[in-house]
Amino acid sequence: MNKKGVGNSYSTICAKLCAVRWYHRNNAGYDPGVDAIHAILLRGIRRFTSPVTKQSPLSVSLLRLIFRRMNLQHARMRLLWGGLLLGYFFLMRRSEYLFIGNRHHAYVLKLQGISFIDAVGRACKPHKAQRVGITLLGAKNNQFGREEVRFHDKSGDTVICPVAAARWIIKGAHQFNTAPDQPALSTGRGAGITAKELAATIKTAAREHGLDPARFSTHSWGATALLNAGANRLAIKVMGRWLSSAFEEYPVLTAQGSSGLSKLMC
């Protein structure tokens, strides 16, 4: 049972069993395995476990609605909006840029990890930038702190743009006097923009848009946008810093992505 008193799903139970087996193999030198009774029990649990509900993608129209609701005169809103956009474009996991409650991971994006580059490839002031880069020193799937650097050019849109997103973060961080080595979305005294706060913002906008808020969260929204725009599979994998093909579970094929496919089938 979890904290809400709800039983664990089949996939969660399997993951925990794998952890138990790994622990015994690593520390006791033997594999407890799964006997016939366990196998039958797991098959039964699988039958009665509801299928995983696929999260809906964060569309550009929803992003624009969120933008219109934001009061960007406030520093916190600047950080929230900038973080939301940066996470969208760089396919960032929530642990890579958001606070989880009042805590953050050691590899969270630091303010000094955001860089601005001009048209000739030189570091520049934010208002002169044509490109933005982020540097991450680790991730959930990169526990040894391997440096990962990714870049995005201006999108051409005055609102939905990675360079504009980074500029909003810098403006908000300046008002909070954030030090370069602090988390980019820090609001001071060990606090910052949280995953819960960002998710609530998205869910509220989804509800106003006539959508089911339960289908929206902080997971990789940008992968869907890239897939349906025709981006190369490898480009999506590398941009999202995935070490396997697990990312293929996240994108949703939208009407835009399937447009024209019927002509190929005739």
Tab-separated table of C-alpha atoms in Angstrom:
chain	number	residue	atom	x	y	z
A	1	MET	CA	0.000	0.000	0.000
A	2	ASN	CA	1.195	3.529	-0.719
A	3	LYS	CA	0.760	6.640	1.478
A	4	LYS	CA	-2.778	7.160	0.167
A	5	GLY	CA	-3.794	3.631	1.140
A	6	VAL	CA	-3.922	2.459	-2.464
A	7	GLY	CA	-2.427	-0.882	-3.429
A	8	ASN	CA	0.677	-0.962	-5.603
A	9	SER	CA	0.310	-1.601	-9.312
A	10	TYR	CA	1.769	-4.586	-11.137
A	11	SER	CA	4.664	-2.545	-12.553
A	12	THR	CA	5.527	-1.113	-9.117
A	13	ILE	CA	5.547	-4.566	-7.521
A	14	CYS	CA	7.797	-5.909	-10.295
A	15	ALA	CA	10.191	-2.992	-9.830
A	16	LYS	CA	10.388	-3.625	-6.082
A	17	LEU	CA	10.956	-7.350	-6.606
A	18	CYS	CA	13.811	-6.526	-8.980
A	19	ALA	CA	15.360	-4.317	-6.294
A	20	VAL	CA	15.080	-7.124	-3.717
A	21	ARG	CA	16.676	-9.632	-6.093
A	22	TRP	CA	19.487	-7.223	-6.951
A	23	TYR	CA	20.188	-6.579	-3.257
A	24	HIS	CA	20.469	-10.290	-2.480
A	25	ARG	CA	22.644	-10.973	-5.521
A	26	ASN	CA	24.937	-8.052	-4.696
A	27	ASN	CA	25.196	-8.544	-0.932
A	28	ALA	CA	24.426	-12.211	-0.258
A	29	GLY	CA	25.668	-13.800	-3.465
A	30	TYR	CA	22.461	-15.565	-4.468
A	31	ASP	CA	19.317	-14.839	-6.464
A	32	PRO	CA	16.064	-15.647	-4.596
A	33	GLY	CA	14.219	-15.745	-7.920
A	34	VAL	CA	10.460	-16.103	-8.328
A	35	ASP	CA	8.831	-19.483	-7.715
A	36	ALA	CA	5.689	-20.869	-9.365
A	37	ILE	CA	3.345	-19.526	-6.675
A	38	HIS	CA	4.807	-16.039	-7.027
A	39	ALA	CA	4.469	-16.219	-10.818
A	40	ILE	CA	0.771	-17.166	-10.568
A	41	LEU	CA	0.176	-14.391	-8.040
A	42	LEU	CA	1.869	-11.821	-10.289
A	43	ARG	CA	-0.247	-12.876	-13.264
A	44	GLY	CA	-3.362	-12.319	-11.162
A	45	ILE	CA	-2.169	-8.889	-10.025
A	46	ARG	CA	-1.452	-7.955	-13.617
A	47	ARG	CA	-4.999	-8.859	-14.677
A	48	PHE	CA	-6.550	-6.644	-12.005
A	49	THR	CA	-4.190	-3.697	-12.410
A	50	SER	CA	-5.722	-0.858	-14.400
A	51	PRO	CA	-3.742	0.110	-17.490
A	52	VAL	CA	-1.464	3.123	-17.189
A	53	THR	CA	-3.201	6.311	-18.299
A	54	LYS	CA	-1.031	8.051	-20.867
A	55	GLN	CA	-0.389	11.698	-20.073
A	56	SER	CA	-1.652	14.304	-22.512
A	57	PRO	CA	0.922	16.481	-24.291
A	58	LEU	CA	1.367	20.130	-23.368
A	59	SER	CA	0.256	21.938	-26.521
A	60	VAL	CA	1.365	25.357	-27.704
A	61	SER	CA	-2.196	26.664	-27.303
A	62	LEU	CA	-2.139	25.564	-23.659
A	63	LEU	CA	1.227	27.260	-23.169
A	64	ARG	CA	-0.201	30.491	-24.570
A	65	LEU	CA	-3.144	30.249	-22.181
A	66	ILE	CA	-0.746	29.831	-19.251
A	67	PHE	CA	1.253	32.827	-20.473
A	68	ARG	CA	-1.865	35.021	-20.596
A	69	ARG	CA	-2.705	34.052	-17.016
A	70	MET	CA	0.773	34.922	-15.733
A	71	ASN	CA	1.527	38.219	-14.006
A	72	LEU	CA	5.134	38.555	-15.082
A	73	GLN	CA	5.624	41.641	-12.951
A	74	HIS	CA	6.247	39.243	-10.077
A	75	ALA	CA	9.642	37.554	-9.802
A	76	ARG	CA	8.168	34.186	-8.821
A	77	MET	CA	5.926	34.139	-11.894
A	78	ARG	CA	8.934	34.954	-14.065
A	79	LEU	CA	10.797	31.955	-12.690
A	80	LEU	CA	7.766	29.693	-13.023
A	81	TRP	CA	7.041	30.685	-16.626
A	82	GLY	CA	10.702	30.579	-17.634
A	83	GLY	CA	11.179	27.194	-15.978
A	84	LEU	CA	8.064	25.780	-17.620
A	85	LEU	CA	9.235	26.840	-21.079
A	86	LEU	CA	12.837	25.750	-20.560
A	87	GLY	CA	11.653	22.334	-19.363
A	88	TYR	CA	9.401	22.088	-22.430
A	89	PHE	CA	12.124	22.861	-24.964
A	90	PHE	CA	14.955	20.892	-23.350
A	91	LEU	CA	12.819	17.834	-22.454
A	92	MET	CA	13.865	18.183	-18.829
A	93	ARG	CA	12.822	15.830	-16.057
A	94	ARG	CA	11.313	17.630	-13.099
A	95	SER	CA	14.245	16.646	-10.874
A	96	GLU	CA	16.602	18.433	-13.272
A	97	TYR	CA	15.197	21.914	-12.705
A	98	LEU	CA	12.397	21.919	-10.108
A	99	PHE	CA	12.272	21.659	-6.333
A	100	ILE	CA	10.572	18.573	-4.920
A	101	GLY	CA	8.916	20.105	-1.868
A	102	ASN	CA	11.616	22.157	-0.142
A	103	ARG	CA	14.426	20.034	-1.524
A	104	HIS	CA	16.238	19.682	-4.794
A	105	HIS	CA	18.618	17.156	-6.296
A	106	ALA	CA	22.342	17.840	-6.400
A	107	TYR	CA	22.247	17.801	-10.202
A	108	VAL	CA	19.465	20.404	-10.529
A	109	LEU	CA	20.109	23.104	-13.140
A	110	LYS	CA	22.161	25.921	-11.606
A	111	LEU	CA	21.881	29.563	-12.603
A	112	GLN	CA	25.453	29.445	-13.931
A	113	GLY	CA	24.394	26.497	-16.092
A	114	ILE	CA	22.401	28.815	-18.366
A	115	SER	CA	24.450	30.480	-21.101
A	116	PHE	CA	23.575	32.954	-23.850
A	117	ILE	CA	25.268	32.924	-27.252
A	118	ASP	CA	25.135	35.423	-30.109
A	119	ALA	CA	24.903	34.870	-33.867
A	120	VAL	CA	28.655	34.219	-34.234
A	121	GLY	CA	28.878	31.732	-31.370
A	122	ARG	CA	30.246	33.983	-28.636
A	123	ALA	CA	28.960	34.371	-25.091
A	124	CYS	CA	26.835	37.482	-24.820
A	125	LYS	CA	24.306	39.391	-22.755
A	126	PRO	CA	20.808	37.849	-22.616
A	127	HIS	CA	19.191	40.575	-24.753
A	128	LYS	CA	21.667	39.949	-27.598
A	129	ALA	CA	21.363	36.155	-27.591
A	130	GLN	CA	20.351	34.091	-30.605
A	131	ARG	CA	20.918	30.805	-28.795
A	132	VAL	CA	20.656	29.489	-25.254
A	133	GLY	CA	22.559	26.603	-23.713
A	134	ILE	CA	22.097	24.614	-20.512
A	135	THR	CA	24.717	22.585	-18.681
A	136	LEU	CA	23.628	19.729	-16.426
A	137	LEU	CA	26.044	17.870	-14.170
A	138	GLY	CA	24.087	14.692	-13.673
A	139	ALA	CA	20.513	13.435	-13.843
A	140	LYS	CA	18.300	10.668	-12.509
A	141	ASN	CA	19.866	8.352	-15.106
A	142	ASN	CA	23.325	9.930	-14.758
A	143	GLN	CA	24.309	9.525	-11.114
A	144	PHE	CA	28.028	10.050	-11.714
A	145	GLY	CA	27.703	13.687	-12.764
A	146	ARG	CA	28.678	13.376	-16.429
A	147	GLU	CA	28.397	16.839	-17.984
A	148	GLU	CA	25.601	17.249	-20.515
A	149	VAL	CA	25.319	20.416	-22.620
A	150	ARG	CA	22.377	21.172	-24.901
A	151	PHE	CA	21.512	24.182	-27.068
A	152	HIS	CA	18.434	25.720	-28.656
A	153	ASP	CA	18.194	28.643	-31.073
A	154	LYS	CA	15.451	31.258	-31.012
A	155	SER	CA	12.175	29.741	-32.133
A	156	GLY	CA	10.975	32.815	-33.998
A	157	ASP	CA	7.960	33.101	-31.686
A	158	THR	CA	7.904	36.086	-29.331
A	159	VAL	CA	6.305	34.054	-26.516
A	160	ILE	CA	7.105	30.349	-26.968
A	161	CYS	CA	10.882	30.560	-27.284
A	162	PRO	CA	13.752	28.886	-25.373
A	163	VAL	CA	15.874	32.045	-25.395
A	164	ALA	CA	12.973	34.073	-24.006
A	165	ALA	CA	12.443	31.366	-21.369
A	166	ALA	CA	16.025	31.651	-20.166
A	167	ARG	CA	15.767	35.441	-20.083
A	168	TRP	CA	12.687	35.249	-17.854
A	169	ILE	CA	14.622	33.001	-15.473
A	170	ILE	CA	17.540	35.429	-15.350
A	171	LYS	CA	15.183	38.346	-14.648
A	172	GLY	CA	13.442	36.466	-11.855
A	173	ALA	CA	16.703	35.198	-10.363
A	174	HIS	CA	18.098	38.746	-10.316
A	175	GLN	CA	15.179	39.898	-8.155
A	176	PHE	CA	15.787	37.023	-5.729
A	177	ASN	CA	19.556	37.723	-5.678
A	178	THR	CA	20.236	34.130	-6.685
A	179	ALA	CA	23.934	33.202	-6.636
A	180	PRO	CA	25.449	31.532	-9.743
A	181	ASP	CA	25.915	28.208	-7.941
A	182	GLN	CA	22.326	28.095	-6.665
A	183	PRO	CA	19.438	26.352	-8.447
A	184	ALA	CA	18.186	28.478	-11.335
A	185	LEU	CA	14.616	28.427	-9.991
A	186	SER	CA	15.599	29.219	-6.409
A	187	THR	CA	13.534	31.777	-4.490
A	188	GLY	CA	15.905	31.968	-1.539
A	189	ARG	CA	16.324	30.247	1.850
A	190	GLY	CA	16.386	26.758	0.394
A	191	ALA	CA	13.093	27.176	-1.459
A	192	GLY	CA	12.175	27.466	-5.116
A	193	ILE	CA	9.635	26.699	-7.811
A	194	THR	CA	8.271	23.255	-6.983
A	195	ALA	CA	7.045	20.444	-9.197
A	196	LYS	CA	3.700	20.582	-7.361
A	197	GLU	CA	3.321	24.304	-8.099
A	198	LEU	CA	4.153	23.876	-11.773
A	199	ALA	CA	1.805	20.904	-12.126
A	200	ALA	CA	-1.011	22.901	-10.488
A	201	THR	CA	-0.458	25.735	-12.975
A	202	ILE	CA	-0.691	23.342	-15.919
A	203	LYS	CA	-3.760	21.548	-14.533
A	204	THR	CA	-5.587	24.838	-13.937
A	205	ALA	CA	-4.943	25.924	-17.520
A	206	ALA	CA	-6.051	22.521	-18.820
A	207	ARG	CA	-9.303	22.778	-16.875
A	208	GLU	CA	-9.964	26.248	-18.322
A	209	HIS	CA	-9.229	24.823	-21.761
A	210	GLY	CA	-11.936	22.183	-21.268
A	211	LEU	CA	-9.443	19.346	-20.816
A	212	ASP	CA	-9.103	16.709	-18.110
A	213	PRO	CA	-6.512	18.099	-15.633
A	214	ALA	CA	-5.734	14.581	-14.379
A	215	ARG	CA	-4.115	13.843	-17.747
A	216	PHE	CA	-1.471	16.555	-17.311
A	217	SER	CA	1.692	16.564	-15.203
A	218	THR	CA	5.327	17.713	-15.321
A	219	HIS	CA	6.566	14.862	-17.529
A	220	SER	CA	8.347	15.259	-20.858
A	221	TRP	CA	5.915	17.287	-22.942
A	222	GLY	CA	8.419	18.431	-25.548
A	223	ALA	CA	9.046	14.931	-26.875
A	224	THR	CA	5.516	14.854	-28.301
A	225	ALA	CA	5.996	18.224	-30.008
A	226	LEU	CA	9.249	17.055	-31.619
A	227	LEU	CA	7.818	13.706	-32.720
A	228	ASN	CA	4.777	15.242	-34.399
A	229	ALA	CA	6.885	17.925	-36.060
A	230	GLY	CA	8.919	15.167	-37.732
A	231	ALA	CA	12.093	15.404	-35.647
A	232	ASN	CA	14.613	12.589	-35.930
A	233	ARG	CA	14.223	9.871	-33.293
A	234	LEU	CA	17.911	10.077	-32.361
A	235	ALA	CA	17.684	13.866	-31.976
A	236	ILE	CA	14.808	13.437	-29.502
A	237	LYS	CA	16.759	10.796	-27.579
A	238	VAL	CA	19.936	12.881	-27.349
A	239	MET	CA	18.141	16.150	-26.542
A	240	GLY	CA	16.303	14.405	-23.710
A	241	ARG	CA	19.527	12.750	-22.492
A	242	TRP	CA	17.965	9.281	-22.495
A	243	LEU	CA	20.376	6.352	-22.304
A	244	SER	CA	17.866	3.873	-23.710
A	245	SER	CA	14.771	3.848	-25.888
A	246	ALA	CA	12.500	4.334	-22.863
A	247	PHE	CA	11.584	7.799	-24.149
A	248	GLU	CA	9.436	6.159	-26.836
A	249	GLU	CA	6.792	5.515	-24.155
A	250	TYR	CA	6.229	9.259	-23.607
A	251	PRO	CA	5.272	10.887	-26.951
A	252	VAL	CA	1.673	10.928	-28.158
A	253	LEU	CA	0.871	10.769	-31.870
A	254	THR	CA	-1.389	13.750	-32.540
A	255	ALA	CA	-3.409	14.735	-35.610
A	256	GLN	CA	-0.469	16.882	-36.713
A	257	GLY	CA	1.883	13.918	-36.561
A	258	SER	CA	-0.380	11.633	-38.590
A	259	SER	CA	-1.276	14.283	-41.160
A	260	GLY	CA	-0.561	12.992	-44.662
A	261	LEU	CA	-0.037	9.367	-43.630
A	262	SER	CA	-3.247	8.285	-45.369
A	263	LYS	CA	-1.796	9.443	-48.705
A	264	LEU	CA	1.176	7.129	-48.181
A	265	MET	CA	-1.199	4.193	-47.741
A	266	CYS	CA	-3.022	4.617	-51.053
